[in-house]
Amino acid sequence: MKPIPLILDCDPGHDDALAMILAAHNPALKLLGITTVSGNGGITKVTLNARRVATLARINVPIAEGAGKSILGAFEEANDIHGESALDGAELPTPSMELSELHAVDLIAKLIRESSEPVTLVATGPLTNVALFLKMYPDLKSRIKEIVFMGGSASRGNRTPYAEFNIWMDPEAADVVLRSGLALTMCGLDVTHQALVTSKVFTRLQEIGTPLSETIIGLLKFFAKTYDEVFEMPDPPLHDPVAIALLIDRTVVKSRFVNVQTELNGTLTRGATVVDIHGRLGENANCNVALELDADKFWEMMLDAIKKAGVTK
Ligand code: RIB
Ligand code: CA
């Protein structure tokens, strides 16, 4: 089976960092490039983090900086979860590779043009770059195989009672993606809250015993501490790699093809994803929504990628 070509748009971020490693170190995937978007931290922070993680985990692909604010100009950092640097908890190396001179949107276009087959876009931050790409390069839509995004929820939110952080940061961008007519898969909190970093996972990370796995332990211990403080969840959910894992093996999740829309105007609900599981709105289905995770299968993939990434010779 030929590896699936993909571009990862992210806001590293602890879980984004693990998504980078999984995307780069699984033979079923061909990571073409990484683009960054403001979310867990400001654009300068998340872009530096992406370059540091790429250096740490031997990820040799172009990295380009993207949007620093939402389409409507909003900006907020998730320091309460990811810390001041947006990736607190461990020493990270000075980047060994230069940043692309292209804007993220233009790097996405370049990589898609250069690909001999349709490319999958995976977004694990706010959807600003993806929406801007769709608007600026409509001629390249046919070269996109699928958009897989970590975001939204069929139930409750995490940034507000009803809105998940990535969608909440840029609901208009999410609306552009959901109305794009492209093949869409949503990994919302329903499924990502099943990817918990438990004590058993920490034990297996310790057994790997490489400098990389030690660094990841430090990062995830920070993530566990903040998640427990903010959400009373001692085992933090590793959201973003779920969006990558389902490309490797679609059976790692169970999904429903339903209608999903973004609430843009609700006073208390702006940024909520309205996931119409039972078709009550009578609208056409437009998105595969992942709802169940095979956690054992997910962690086998994730730990295997960490092992591969940490082999220095
Ligand atoms: O709500 C969780 C999402 O928001 C994850 O992608 C996390 O990294 C943050 O971006
Ligand atoms: Ca993220």
PDB file of C-alpha atoms and ligand atoms in Angstrom:
ATOM      1  CA  MET A   1       0.000   0.000   0.000  1.00  0.00           C
ATOM      2  CA  LYS A   2       1.493   3.388  -0.995  1.00  0.00           C
ATOM      3  CA  PRO A   3       2.023   5.762   1.945  1.00  0.00           C
ATOM      4  CA  ILE A   4      -0.675   8.424   2.272  1.00  0.00           C
ATOM      5  CA  PRO A   5       0.733  11.930   1.536  1.00  0.00           C
ATOM      6  CA  LEU A   6      -0.316  14.422   4.207  1.00  0.00           C
ATOM      7  CA  ILE A   7       0.330  17.928   5.460  1.00  0.00           C
ATOM      8  CA  LEU A   8      -0.034  18.648   9.187  1.00  0.00           C
ATOM      9  CA  ASP A   9      -1.294  22.088  10.260  1.00  0.00           C
ATOM     10  CA  CYS A  10      -0.830  22.457  14.002  1.00  0.00           C
ATOM     11  CA  ASP A  11      -0.319  24.650  17.068  1.00  0.00           C
ATOM     12  CA  PRO A  12       2.298  22.774  19.188  1.00  0.00           C
ATOM     13  CA  GLY A  13       1.122  22.250  21.915  1.00  0.00           C
ATOM     14  CA  HIS A  14       1.863  18.988  23.718  1.00  0.00           C
ATOM     15  CA  ASP A  15      -0.572  16.814  21.800  1.00  0.00           C
ATOM     16  CA  ASP A  16       0.361  18.455  18.487  1.00  0.00           C
ATOM     17  CA  ALA A  17       3.982  17.479  19.184  1.00  0.00           C
ATOM     18  CA  LEU A  18       2.972  13.822  19.492  1.00  0.00           C
ATOM     19  CA  ALA A  19       0.875  14.135  16.342  1.00  0.00           C
ATOM     20  CA  MET A  20       3.990  15.377  14.513  1.00  0.00           C
ATOM     21  CA  ILE A  21       5.936  12.327  15.689  1.00  0.00           C
ATOM     22  CA  LEU A  22       3.197   9.875  14.681  1.00  0.00           C
ATOM     23  CA  ALA A  23       2.776  11.551  11.270  1.00  0.00           C
ATOM     24  CA  ALA A  24       6.512  11.424  10.590  1.00  0.00           C
ATOM     25  CA  HIS A  25       7.321   7.947  11.898  1.00  0.00           C
ATOM     26  CA  ASN A  26       4.676   5.586  10.589  1.00  0.00           C
ATOM     27  CA  PRO A  27       5.323   3.828   7.264  1.00  0.00           C
ATOM     28  CA  ALA A  28       1.689   4.153   6.194  1.00  0.00           C
ATOM     29  CA  LEU A  29       2.103   7.931   5.957  1.00  0.00           C
ATOM     30  CA  LYS A  30       4.281  10.354   3.992  1.00  0.00           C
ATOM     31  CA  LEU A  31       4.487  13.663   5.843  1.00  0.00           C
ATOM     32  CA  LEU A  32       5.085  16.331   3.190  1.00  0.00           C
ATOM     33  CA  GLY A  33       5.263  19.366   5.455  1.00  0.00           C
ATOM     34  CA  ILE A  34       4.199  21.045   8.673  1.00  0.00           C
ATOM     35  CA  THR A  35       2.441  24.393   8.952  1.00  0.00           C
ATOM     36  CA  THR A  36       1.694  26.327  12.105  1.00  0.00           C
ATOM     37  CA  VAL A  37      -1.280  28.327  13.317  1.00  0.00           C
ATOM     38  CA  SER A  38      -1.781  30.407  16.440  1.00  0.00           C
ATOM     39  CA  GLY A  39      -3.755  28.523  19.076  1.00  0.00           C
ATOM     40  CA  ASN A  40      -2.152  26.892  22.109  1.00  0.00           C
ATOM     41  CA  GLY A  41       0.369  29.705  21.861  1.00  0.00           C
ATOM     42  CA  GLY A  42       1.029  32.743  19.737  1.00  0.00           C
ATOM     43  CA  ILE A  43       2.312  32.053  16.214  1.00  0.00           C
ATOM     44  CA  THR A  44       5.961  32.746  17.069  1.00  0.00           C
ATOM     45  CA  LYS A  45       5.857  30.331  20.004  1.00  0.00           C
ATOM     46  CA  VAL A  46       4.095  27.478  18.219  1.00  0.00           C
ATOM     47  CA  THR A  47       6.331  27.844  15.175  1.00  0.00           C
ATOM     48  CA  LEU A  48       9.488  27.696  17.296  1.00  0.00           C
ATOM     49  CA  ASN A  49       8.000  24.660  19.087  1.00  0.00           C
ATOM     50  CA  ALA A  50       7.303  22.923  15.785  1.00  0.00           C
ATOM     51  CA  ARG A  51      10.922  23.434  14.718  1.00  0.00           C
ATOM     52  CA  ARG A  52      12.194  22.238  18.117  1.00  0.00           C
ATOM     53  CA  VAL A  53      10.056  19.088  18.053  1.00  0.00           C
ATOM     54  CA  ALA A  54      11.104  18.402  14.460  1.00  0.00           C
ATOM     55  CA  THR A  55      14.739  18.641  15.553  1.00  0.00           C
ATOM     56  CA  LEU A  56      14.156  16.471  18.628  1.00  0.00           C
ATOM     57  CA  ALA A  57      12.251  13.752  16.743  1.00  0.00           C
ATOM     58  CA  ARG A  58      14.211  13.697  13.450  1.00  0.00           C
ATOM     59  CA  ILE A  59      11.376  15.114  11.342  1.00  0.00           C
ATOM     60  CA  ASN A  60      12.948  16.467   8.173  1.00  0.00           C
ATOM     61  CA  VAL A  61      10.178  18.265   6.302  1.00  0.00           C
ATOM     62  CA  PRO A  62       9.551  21.929   5.434  1.00  0.00           C
ATOM     63  CA  ILE A  63       7.923  23.985   8.197  1.00  0.00           C
ATOM     64  CA  ALA A  64       6.066  27.228   7.449  1.00  0.00           C
ATOM     65  CA  GLU A  65       4.489  29.801   9.727  1.00  0.00           C
ATOM     66  CA  GLY A  66       0.799  30.603   9.296  1.00  0.00           C
ATOM     67  CA  ALA A  67      -1.960  32.753  10.735  1.00  0.00           C
ATOM     68  CA  GLY A  68      -1.347  34.616  13.964  1.00  0.00           C
ATOM     69  CA  LYS A  69      -5.012  35.497  14.435  1.00  0.00           C
ATOM     70  CA  SER A  70      -8.404  34.097  13.474  1.00  0.00           C
ATOM     71  CA  ILE A  71     -10.170  35.264  10.317  1.00  0.00           C
ATOM     72  CA  LEU A  72     -11.976  37.884  12.406  1.00  0.00           C
ATOM     73  CA  GLY A  73      -8.794  38.844  14.231  1.00  0.00           C
ATOM     74  CA  ALA A  74      -9.216  36.945  17.508  1.00  0.00           C
ATOM     75  CA  PHE A  75      -6.184  35.792  19.480  1.00  0.00           C
ATOM     76  CA  GLU A  76      -5.834  33.823  22.713  1.00  0.00           C
ATOM     77  CA  GLU A  77      -3.244  31.413  24.124  1.00  0.00           C
ATOM     78  CA  ALA A  78      -3.987  28.264  26.141  1.00  0.00           C
ATOM     79  CA  ASN A  79      -1.233  28.933  28.703  1.00  0.00           C
ATOM     80  CA  ASP A  80      -3.313  27.302  31.448  1.00  0.00           C
ATOM     81  CA  ILE A  81      -2.882  23.950  29.705  1.00  0.00           C
ATOM     82  CA  HIS A  82       0.315  24.205  27.654  1.00  0.00           C
ATOM     83  CA  GLY A  83       2.294  26.715  29.711  1.00  0.00           C
ATOM     84  CA  GLU A  84       4.037  29.982  28.861  1.00  0.00           C
ATOM     85  CA  SER A  85       6.079  28.528  25.990  1.00  0.00           C
ATOM     86  CA  ALA A  86       3.009  26.578  24.742  1.00  0.00           C
ATOM     87  CA  LEU A  87       5.141  23.435  25.234  1.00  0.00           C
ATOM     88  CA  ASP A  88       6.374  23.523  28.832  1.00  0.00           C
ATOM     89  CA  GLY A  89       7.710  20.540  30.760  1.00  0.00           C
ATOM     90  CA  ALA A  90      11.023  19.629  29.169  1.00  0.00           C
ATOM     91  CA  GLU A  91      14.172  21.106  27.638  1.00  0.00           C
ATOM     92  CA  LEU A  92      13.840  21.199  23.849  1.00  0.00           C
ATOM     93  CA  PRO A  93      16.715  21.543  21.383  1.00  0.00           C
ATOM     94  CA  THR A  94      17.575  24.632  19.399  1.00  0.00           C
ATOM     95  CA  PRO A  95      16.055  24.116  15.948  1.00  0.00           C
ATOM     96  CA  SER A  96      18.450  22.581  13.421  1.00  0.00           C
ATOM     97  CA  MET A  97      16.411  23.550  10.365  1.00  0.00           C
ATOM     98  CA  GLU A  98      15.463  26.928   8.937  1.00  0.00           C
ATOM     99  CA  LEU A  99      11.857  28.049   8.712  1.00  0.00           C
ATOM    100  CA  SER A 100      10.378  28.080   5.182  1.00  0.00           C
ATOM    101  CA  GLU A 101      10.198  31.557   3.661  1.00  0.00           C
ATOM    102  CA  LEU A 102       6.688  30.770   2.444  1.00  0.00           C
ATOM    103  CA  HIS A 103       3.512  31.513   4.377  1.00  0.00           C
ATOM    104  CA  ALA A 104       1.815  28.315   5.577  1.00  0.00           C
ATOM    105  CA  VAL A 105      -0.988  28.681   3.045  1.00  0.00           C
ATOM    106  CA  ASP A 106       1.486  29.011   0.189  1.00  0.00           C
ATOM    107  CA  LEU A 107       3.531  26.028   1.386  1.00  0.00           C
ATOM    108  CA  ILE A 108       0.346  23.938   1.452  1.00  0.00           C
ATOM    109  CA  ALA A 109      -0.344  24.990  -2.146  1.00  0.00           C
ATOM    110  CA  LYS A 110       3.239  24.252  -3.224  1.00  0.00           C
ATOM    111  CA  LEU A 111       3.274  20.779  -1.651  1.00  0.00           C
ATOM    112  CA  ILE A 112      -0.103  19.894  -3.149  1.00  0.00           C
ATOM    113  CA  ARG A 113       1.006  21.036  -6.610  1.00  0.00           C
ATOM    114  CA  GLU A 114       4.188  18.954  -6.290  1.00  0.00           C
ATOM    115  CA  SER A 115       2.381  15.816  -5.132  1.00  0.00           C
ATOM    116  CA  SER A 116       1.719  13.173  -7.765  1.00  0.00           C
ATOM    117  CA  GLU A 117      -1.483  12.212  -5.935  1.00  0.00           C
ATOM    118  CA  PRO A 118      -4.191  13.907  -3.867  1.00  0.00           C
ATOM    119  CA  VAL A 119      -3.032  15.075  -0.443  1.00  0.00           C
ATOM    120  CA  THR A 120      -4.713  14.700   2.943  1.00  0.00           C
ATOM    121  CA  LEU A 121      -4.766  17.840   5.115  1.00  0.00           C
ATOM    122  CA  VAL A 122      -4.685  17.163   8.858  1.00  0.00           C
ATOM    123  CA  ALA A 123      -5.463  20.115  11.112  1.00  0.00           C
ATOM    124  CA  THR A 124      -4.869  19.892  14.852  1.00  0.00           C
ATOM    125  CA  GLY A 125      -5.224  23.577  15.662  1.00  0.00           C
ATOM    126  CA  PRO A 126      -7.715  26.291  14.730  1.00  0.00           C
ATOM    127  CA  LEU A 127      -8.746  25.924  11.067  1.00  0.00           C
ATOM    128  CA  THR A 128      -7.631  29.389   9.974  1.00  0.00           C
ATOM    129  CA  ASN A 129      -4.842  28.290   7.605  1.00  0.00           C
ATOM    130  CA  VAL A 130      -7.002  25.568   6.061  1.00  0.00           C
ATOM    131  CA  ALA A 131      -9.878  27.983   5.443  1.00  0.00           C
ATOM    132  CA  LEU A 132      -7.549  30.611   3.979  1.00  0.00           C
ATOM    133  CA  PHE A 133      -6.017  27.963   1.704  1.00  0.00           C
ATOM    134  CA  LEU A 134      -9.461  26.890   0.442  1.00  0.00           C
ATOM    135  CA  LYS A 135     -10.348  30.508  -0.309  1.00  0.00           C
ATOM    136  CA  MET A 136      -7.012  31.476  -1.897  1.00  0.00           C
ATOM    137  CA  TYR A 137      -6.468  28.307  -3.954  1.00  0.00           C
ATOM    138  CA  PRO A 138      -9.913  27.048  -5.050  1.00  0.00           C
ATOM    139  CA  ASP A 139      -8.280  25.477  -8.098  1.00  0.00           C
ATOM    140  CA  LEU A 140      -6.406  23.065  -5.802  1.00  0.00           C
ATOM    141  CA  LYS A 141      -9.503  21.752  -3.990  1.00  0.00           C
ATOM    142  CA  SER A 142      -9.656  18.788  -6.366  1.00  0.00           C
ATOM    143  CA  ARG A 143      -6.130  17.826  -5.276  1.00  0.00           C
ATOM    144  CA  ILE A 144      -7.246  17.391  -1.656  1.00  0.00           C
ATOM    145  CA  LYS A 145      -8.158  13.809  -0.781  1.00  0.00           C
ATOM    146  CA  GLU A 146      -9.642  14.579   2.662  1.00  0.00           C
ATOM    147  CA  ILE A 147      -9.464  17.034   5.523  1.00  0.00           C
ATOM    148  CA  VAL A 148      -9.133  15.409   8.940  1.00  0.00           C
ATOM    149  CA  PHE A 149      -9.387  17.798  11.861  1.00  0.00           C
ATOM    150  CA  MET A 150      -9.114  17.542  15.611  1.00  0.00           C
ATOM    151  CA  GLY A 151     -11.804  19.849  16.866  1.00  0.00           C
ATOM    152  CA  GLY A 152     -15.370  20.228  17.971  1.00  0.00           C
ATOM    153  CA  SER A 153     -17.531  17.932  20.001  1.00  0.00           C
ATOM    154  CA  ALA A 154     -20.828  16.093  19.654  1.00  0.00           C
ATOM    155  CA  SER A 155     -21.417  16.836  23.321  1.00  0.00           C
ATOM    156  CA  ARG A 156     -19.799  19.413  25.628  1.00  0.00           C
ATOM    157  CA  GLY A 157     -16.907  21.783  24.966  1.00  0.00           C
ATOM    158  CA  ASN A 158     -13.657  22.560  26.775  1.00  0.00           C
ATOM    159  CA  ARG A 159     -12.985  26.246  26.037  1.00  0.00           C
ATOM    160  CA  THR A 160     -16.594  27.117  26.829  1.00  0.00           C
ATOM    161  CA  PRO A 161     -19.327  24.758  28.064  1.00  0.00           C
ATOM    162  CA  TYR A 162     -20.304  24.039  24.449  1.00  0.00           C
ATOM    163  CA  ALA A 163     -17.297  24.961  22.279  1.00  0.00           C
ATOM    164  CA  GLU A 164     -14.058  23.043  21.842  1.00  0.00           C
ATOM    165  CA  PHE A 165     -10.894  25.210  21.747  1.00  0.00           C
ATOM    166  CA  ASN A 166      -9.802  24.791  18.081  1.00  0.00           C
ATOM    167  CA  ILE A 167     -13.252  25.557  16.695  1.00  0.00           C
ATOM    168  CA  TRP A 168     -13.923  28.267  19.263  1.00  0.00           C
ATOM    169  CA  MET A 169     -10.720  30.070  18.247  1.00  0.00           C
ATOM    170  CA  ASP A 170     -11.975  30.465  14.670  1.00  0.00           C
ATOM    171  CA  PRO A 171     -15.601  29.427  14.089  1.00  0.00           C
ATOM    172  CA  GLU A 172     -15.736  31.190  10.700  1.00  0.00           C
ATOM    173  CA  ALA A 173     -12.781  29.092   9.520  1.00  0.00           C
ATOM    174  CA  ALA A 174     -14.527  25.938  10.698  1.00  0.00           C
ATOM    175  CA  ASP A 175     -17.656  27.059   8.815  1.00  0.00           C
ATOM    176  CA  VAL A 176     -15.645  27.437   5.591  1.00  0.00           C
ATOM    177  CA  VAL A 177     -14.229  23.914   6.007  1.00  0.00           C
ATOM    178  CA  LEU A 178     -17.591  22.334   6.921  1.00  0.00           C
ATOM    179  CA  ARG A 179     -19.240  23.940   3.877  1.00  0.00           C
ATOM    180  CA  SER A 180     -16.337  23.061   1.514  1.00  0.00           C
ATOM    181  CA  GLY A 181     -17.957  19.921   0.087  1.00  0.00           C
ATOM    182  CA  LEU A 182     -14.687  18.049   0.620  1.00  0.00           C
ATOM    183  CA  ALA A 183     -14.345  14.689   2.365  1.00  0.00           C
ATOM    184  CA  LEU A 184     -14.181  15.594   6.061  1.00  0.00           C
ATOM    185  CA  THR A 185     -13.419  13.633   9.204  1.00  0.00           C
ATOM    186  CA  MET A 186     -13.850  15.266  12.607  1.00  0.00           C
ATOM    187  CA  CYS A 187     -12.048  13.984  15.691  1.00  0.00           C
ATOM    188  CA  GLY A 188     -13.856  15.802  18.463  1.00  0.00           C
ATOM    189  CA  LEU A 189     -13.586  15.594  22.217  1.00  0.00           C
ATOM    190  CA  ASP A 190     -15.933  12.588  22.241  1.00  0.00           C
ATOM    191  CA  VAL A 191     -13.228  10.394  20.706  1.00  0.00           C
ATOM    192  CA  THR A 192     -10.087  12.197  21.876  1.00  0.00           C
ATOM    193  CA  HIS A 193     -11.124  11.960  25.521  1.00  0.00           C
ATOM    194  CA  GLN A 194     -10.643   8.189  25.080  1.00  0.00           C
ATOM    195  CA  ALA A 195      -6.922   8.661  24.274  1.00  0.00           C
ATOM    196  CA  LEU A 196      -5.898   9.088  27.911  1.00  0.00           C
ATOM    197  CA  VAL A 197      -2.277   9.221  29.034  1.00  0.00           C
ATOM    198  CA  THR A 198      -2.649   6.765  31.901  1.00  0.00           C
ATOM    199  CA  SER A 199      -0.026   5.508  34.366  1.00  0.00           C
ATOM    200  CA  LYS A 200       0.273   2.402  32.156  1.00  0.00           C
ATOM    201  CA  VAL A 201       1.203   4.639  29.215  1.00  0.00           C
ATOM    202  CA  PHE A 202       3.829   6.403  31.330  1.00  0.00           C
ATOM    203  CA  THR A 203       5.262   3.000  32.327  1.00  0.00           C
ATOM    204  CA  ARG A 204       5.498   1.963  28.669  1.00  0.00           C
ATOM    205  CA  LEU A 205       7.171   5.279  27.830  1.00  0.00           C
ATOM    206  CA  GLN A 206       9.738   4.663  30.564  1.00  0.00           C
ATOM    207  CA  GLU A 207      10.392   1.168  29.133  1.00  0.00           C
ATOM    208  CA  ILE A 208      11.347   2.723  25.782  1.00  0.00           C
ATOM    209  CA  GLY A 209      14.222   4.379  27.607  1.00  0.00           C
ATOM    210  CA  THR A 210      15.539   6.793  24.959  1.00  0.00           C
ATOM    211  CA  PRO A 211      16.354  10.510  25.392  1.00  0.00           C
ATOM    212  CA  LEU A 212      13.275  11.236  23.265  1.00  0.00           C
ATOM    213  CA  SER A 213      10.933   9.140  25.409  1.00  0.00           C
ATOM    214  CA  GLU A 214      12.358  10.786  28.528  1.00  0.00           C
ATOM    215  CA  THR A 215      11.649  14.223  27.051  1.00  0.00           C
ATOM    216  CA  ILE A 216       8.117  13.162  26.139  1.00  0.00           C
ATOM    217  CA  ILE A 217       7.581  11.928  29.703  1.00  0.00           C
ATOM    218  CA  GLY A 218       8.547  15.397  30.976  1.00  0.00           C
ATOM    219  CA  LEU A 219       6.200  17.104  28.528  1.00  0.00           C
ATOM    220  CA  LEU A 220       3.288  14.783  29.300  1.00  0.00           C
ATOM    221  CA  LYS A 221       3.774  15.075  33.068  1.00  0.00           C
ATOM    222  CA  PHE A 222       3.375  18.851  32.677  1.00  0.00           C
ATOM    223  CA  PHE A 223       0.299  18.296  30.477  1.00  0.00           C
ATOM    224  CA  ALA A 224      -1.152  15.875  33.075  1.00  0.00           C
ATOM    225  CA  LYS A 225      -0.640  18.394  35.874  1.00  0.00           C
ATOM    226  CA  THR A 226      -2.379  21.256  34.082  1.00  0.00           C
ATOM    227  CA  TYR A 227      -5.211  19.069  32.812  1.00  0.00           C
ATOM    228  CA  ASP A 228      -5.869  17.873  36.355  1.00  0.00           C
ATOM    229  CA  GLU A 229      -5.771  21.445  37.697  1.00  0.00           C
ATOM    230  CA  VAL A 230      -8.123  22.838  35.054  1.00  0.00           C
ATOM    231  CA  PHE A 231     -10.418  19.909  34.186  1.00  0.00           C
ATOM    232  CA  GLU A 232      -9.934  17.516  37.136  1.00  0.00           C
ATOM    233  CA  MET A 233      -8.641  14.916  34.642  1.00  0.00           C
ATOM    234  CA  PRO A 234      -5.526  13.250  36.150  1.00  0.00           C
ATOM    235  CA  ASP A 235      -5.038  11.268  32.918  1.00  0.00           C
ATOM    236  CA  PRO A 236      -4.895  13.928  30.151  1.00  0.00           C
ATOM    237  CA  PRO A 237      -6.423  13.265  26.723  1.00  0.00           C
ATOM    238  CA  LEU A 238      -3.866  13.192  23.915  1.00  0.00           C
ATOM    239  CA  HIS A 239      -6.224  14.763  21.377  1.00  0.00           C
ATOM    240  CA  ASP A 240      -4.244  15.455  18.219  1.00  0.00           C
ATOM    241  CA  PRO A 241      -2.548  12.139  17.374  1.00  0.00           C
ATOM    242  CA  VAL A 242      -6.022  10.549  17.056  1.00  0.00           C
ATOM    243  CA  ALA A 243      -6.483  12.540  13.831  1.00  0.00           C
ATOM    244  CA  ILE A 244      -3.277  10.986  12.487  1.00  0.00           C
ATOM    245  CA  ALA A 245      -3.911   7.459  13.807  1.00  0.00           C
ATOM    246  CA  LEU A 246      -7.158   7.051  11.866  1.00  0.00           C
ATOM    247  CA  LEU A 247      -5.262   7.636   8.607  1.00  0.00           C
ATOM    248  CA  ILE A 248      -2.928   4.752   9.475  1.00  0.00           C
ATOM    249  CA  ASP A 249      -5.789   2.385  10.320  1.00  0.00           C
ATOM    250  CA  ARG A 250      -9.373   3.551   9.886  1.00  0.00           C
ATOM    251  CA  THR A 251     -10.554   0.839  12.298  1.00  0.00           C
ATOM    252  CA  VAL A 252      -8.894   2.672  15.197  1.00  0.00           C
ATOM    253  CA  VAL A 253     -12.092   4.743  15.418  1.00  0.00           C
ATOM    254  CA  LYS A 254     -15.801   4.181  14.861  1.00  0.00           C
ATOM    255  CA  SER A 255     -17.475   7.085  13.042  1.00  0.00           C
ATOM    256  CA  ARG A 256     -20.888   8.290  11.926  1.00  0.00           C
ATOM    257  CA  PHE A 257     -21.466  10.229   8.678  1.00  0.00           C
ATOM    258  CA  VAL A 258     -23.763  13.054   9.775  1.00  0.00           C
ATOM    259  CA  ASN A 259     -24.460  16.752   9.340  1.00  0.00           C
ATOM    260  CA  VAL A 260     -22.102  19.046  11.272  1.00  0.00           C
ATOM    261  CA  GLN A 261     -22.429  22.824  11.411  1.00  0.00           C
ATOM    262  CA  THR A 262     -20.704  25.525  13.442  1.00  0.00           C
ATOM    263  CA  GLU A 263     -22.675  27.916  15.617  1.00  0.00           C
ATOM    264  CA  LEU A 264     -21.427  31.402  14.703  1.00  0.00           C
ATOM    265  CA  ASN A 265     -23.884  33.660  16.536  1.00  0.00           C
ATOM    266  CA  GLY A 266     -24.943  32.063  19.815  1.00  0.00           C
ATOM    267  CA  THR A 267     -24.267  34.325  22.774  1.00  0.00           C
ATOM    268  CA  LEU A 268     -23.276  31.381  24.966  1.00  0.00           C
ATOM    269  CA  THR A 269     -22.696  28.791  22.262  1.00  0.00           C
ATOM    270  CA  ARG A 270     -20.554  30.505  19.591  1.00  0.00           C
ATOM    271  CA  GLY A 271     -17.946  28.033  18.313  1.00  0.00           C
ATOM    272  CA  ALA A 272     -20.012  24.954  19.196  1.00  0.00           C
ATOM    273  CA  THR A 273     -20.149  22.178  16.585  1.00  0.00           C
ATOM    274  CA  VAL A 274     -23.738  21.095  16.101  1.00  0.00           C
ATOM    275  CA  VAL A 275     -23.362  17.354  15.342  1.00  0.00           C
ATOM    276  CA  ASP A 276     -26.761  16.112  14.160  1.00  0.00           C
ATOM    277  CA  ILE A 277     -26.358  12.422  15.091  1.00  0.00           C
ATOM    278  CA  HIS A 278     -30.043  11.587  14.500  1.00  0.00           C
ATOM    279  CA  GLY A 279     -30.638  13.846  11.464  1.00  0.00           C
ATOM    280  CA  ARG A 280     -33.142  16.012  13.309  1.00  0.00           C
ATOM    281  CA  LEU A 281     -32.312  19.102  11.194  1.00  0.00           C
ATOM    282  CA  GLY A 282     -32.972  17.333   7.902  1.00  0.00           C
ATOM    283  CA  GLU A 283     -29.699  18.631   6.473  1.00  0.00           C
ATOM    284  CA  ASN A 284     -27.366  16.551   4.254  1.00  0.00           C
ATOM    285  CA  ALA A 285     -24.565  14.700   6.007  1.00  0.00           C
ATOM    286  CA  ASN A 286     -21.202  16.375   5.354  1.00  0.00           C
ATOM    287  CA  CYS A 287     -18.720  14.942   7.849  1.00  0.00           C
ATOM    288  CA  ASN A 288     -17.500  11.655   9.301  1.00  0.00           C
ATOM    289  CA  VAL A 289     -17.515  12.151  13.055  1.00  0.00           C
ATOM    290  CA  ALA A 290     -15.266   9.822  15.034  1.00  0.00           C
ATOM    291  CA  LEU A 291     -17.002   8.831  18.259  1.00  0.00           C
ATOM    292  CA  GLU A 292     -15.281   5.682  19.562  1.00  0.00           C
ATOM    293  CA  LEU A 293     -11.565   4.883  19.895  1.00  0.00           C
ATOM    294  CA  ASP A 294      -9.765   1.556  20.047  1.00  0.00           C
ATOM    295  CA  ALA A 295      -7.387   2.914  22.693  1.00  0.00           C
ATOM    296  CA  ASP A 296      -5.113  -0.165  22.740  1.00  0.00           C
ATOM    297  CA  LYS A 297      -4.606   0.046  18.978  1.00  0.00           C
ATOM    298  CA  PHE A 298      -4.043   3.811  19.219  1.00  0.00           C
ATOM    299  CA  TRP A 299      -1.342   3.517  21.889  1.00  0.00           C
ATOM    300  CA  GLU A 300       0.465   0.732  20.002  1.00  0.00           C
ATOM    301  CA  MET A 301       0.792   3.110  17.043  1.00  0.00           C
ATOM    302  CA  MET A 302       1.802   6.090  19.192  1.00  0.00           C
ATOM    303  CA  LEU A 303       4.425   4.208  21.257  1.00  0.00           C
ATOM    304  CA  ASP A 304       5.837   2.550  18.138  1.00  0.00           C
ATOM    305  CA  ALA A 305       6.338   5.941  16.502  1.00  0.00           C
ATOM    306  CA  ILE A 306       8.085   7.271  19.629  1.00  0.00           C
ATOM    307  CA  LYS A 307      10.408   4.237  19.583  1.00  0.00           C
ATOM    308  CA  LYS A 308      11.217   4.791  15.883  1.00  0.00           C
ATOM    309  CA  ALA A 309      11.702   8.543  16.311  1.00  0.00           C
ATOM    310  CA  GLY A 310      14.092   8.034  19.201  1.00  0.00           C
ATOM    311  CA  VAL A 311      16.499   5.713  17.395  1.00  0.00           C
ATOM    312  CA  THR A 312      19.499   7.887  16.697  1.00  0.00           C
ATOM    313  CA  LYS A 313      21.517   5.551  14.425  1.00  0.00           C
TER     314      LYS A 313
HETATM  315  O1  RIB B   1      -9.320  21.109  22.409  1.00  0.00           O
HETATM  316  C1  RIB B   1      -8.116  20.426  22.209  1.00  0.00           C
HETATM  317  C2  RIB B   1      -7.368  20.992  21.054  1.00  0.00           C
HETATM  318  O2  RIB B   1      -7.006  22.351  21.301  1.00  0.00           O
HETATM  319  C3  RIB B   1      -6.036  20.267  20.795  1.00  0.00           C
HETATM  320  O3  RIB B   1      -5.719  20.328  19.432  1.00  0.00           O
HETATM  321  C4  RIB B   1      -5.060  21.084  21.586  1.00  0.00           C
HETATM  322  O4  RIB B   1      -3.719  20.963  21.083  1.00  0.00           O
HETATM  323  C5  RIB B   1      -5.583  22.470  21.349  1.00  0.00           C
HETATM  324  O5  RIB B   1      -5.098  22.911  20.082  1.00  0.00           O
HETATM  325 CA    CA B   2      -3.591  21.341  18.784  1.00  0.00          CA
END
